Each structure stands twice: as structure tokens, then as C-alpha cells.
């Protein structure tokens, strides 16, 4: 140490992150919070603290809590949809099983994003938030129709498939909460559930009866 000069105190290096990386960190922290608490109960300070950032930085990137909430849900929805892109080539039941496995891969690897997407936020999903959630469901619905080689669903089939999608969402949330059933068992059960729903629907719609023959 040079005489007459005070010893310099080492300071921890501050991470310099790209804009995209910092946004991703803030959205990931927000999703963790939104997955267990209503959006109304999460503050900008909560998100900033969870991400190790300042509240000013959160406002800088997102403008406010609603903008952050929407951006975080969009990110989760885009990640889920990328997993659900169809892998064609097998029988409809095989393609359905493959899609379910990719769906639950996302549920397991991105638990906070999945839970926030389906459970977080206001009970009345109006506006942009509702559009994000409904958009995921609509794309999943169209994908299942494609797997089943159906161009347009009859009212009976539409109701059946939407009921099944709701069951899959509920099963995913329940599995995250309890994890007391093996994933392959749950996935197989949901494929069988689809078959059972189609058998019931076939009694009310001849087209579904013919579809059931291809699905089995």
C-alpha cells in the first residue's frame, strides 16, 4: 500500500446484462410471484426485490405492473405454444400422446409460468390477459383437430375437445401442487380420458363415431 493513501475496499462486480436478458430476469421473477398470488397482491417493489433490481428499472423496462404482467404471461404462452407445435407422422392417438408429453415437459420445466398463465391474475379474465389465455387454448384446440384429421368441429366435438382441454389444464395444476402421481401415468390417463369422452360424444354425433374409429 502506498504511504498516505487509504486502502481501497474491493467492491463486488455488478453484472452487466443485455436488455433482453434483464427483461427475461424481471419477467421470470414476476411469473414466480404471479404463480402463487393474485396480480393485485403483487407490487412492483415485490418484483424488483425478487429480481435483485430497483423499482425504477422495472418501470424503465415495462412502464407499470399491468404491462409487466401482460409481458410475463405472453412470454409463458409463447414458450408453451412452441412446445406444442405438432410432430406429425403417427396415428391420432400417438400424436395426442406425444403432444401431451411435450405439454407436461413445459409444466415441469416452467412451473411458475404455467401456473401464472392459468391461475394468476383476476378471476374475470377480460381484456388482453384473457386474450392471451384464450389464444393458447384456441391454438391447442386447432392442433388437436389437425391431429384428428378434422377440418371443422361439429358442436358436439367442439364441446368435447374444449372439455378435455380444461381437464388437462386442471390436471397440470393439480400435479404441480401434489406431484403424487407419476407423469407417464397421468399422461396415459388423459389420453384414455379423451377416448372416453369421444365414446360418449359418438352416441350423439355420427361424425364423432367415425372419428373414434380412427382414434382408437
Coordinates of N, CA and C in Angstrom, one line a residue, residues 30 62 70 75 86 99 136 151 155 159 178:
X30 N -41.3 -12.1 -11.9 CA -42.8 -11.8 -11.9 C -43.6 -13.0 -12.0
X62 N -40.9 -1.8 -18.3 CA -42.2 -2.2 -18.5 C -43.3 -1.1 -18.3
X70 N -48.7 -8.5 -18.3 CA -49.0 -9.0 -19.7 C -47.8 -9.5 -20.4
X75 N -44.9 -14.2 -22.5 CA -43.7 -15.0 -22.6 C -44.0 -16.5 -22.3
X86 N -47.1 -29.3 -33.6 CA -47.3 -30.8 -33.9 C -46.2 -31.5 -34.6
X99 N -48.0 -35.0 -28.0 CA -48.3 -33.6 -27.6 C -48.5 -33.4 -26.1
X136 N -54.0 -19.4 -26.3 CA -53.3 -20.7 -26.1 C -54.3 -21.8 -26.2
X151 N -61.3 -31.0 -40.3 CA -61.1 -29.7 -40.7 C -62.0 -28.7 -39.9
X155 N -70.6 -29.1 -33.3 CA -70.9 -28.6 -32.0 C -70.6 -29.7 -30.9
X159 N -67.5 -29.1 -28.1 CA -67.7 -29.1 -26.7 C -66.9 -30.2 -26.0
X178 N -49.4 -31.3 -6.1 CA -49.2 -32.5 -5.3 C -48.1 -33.4 -5.7

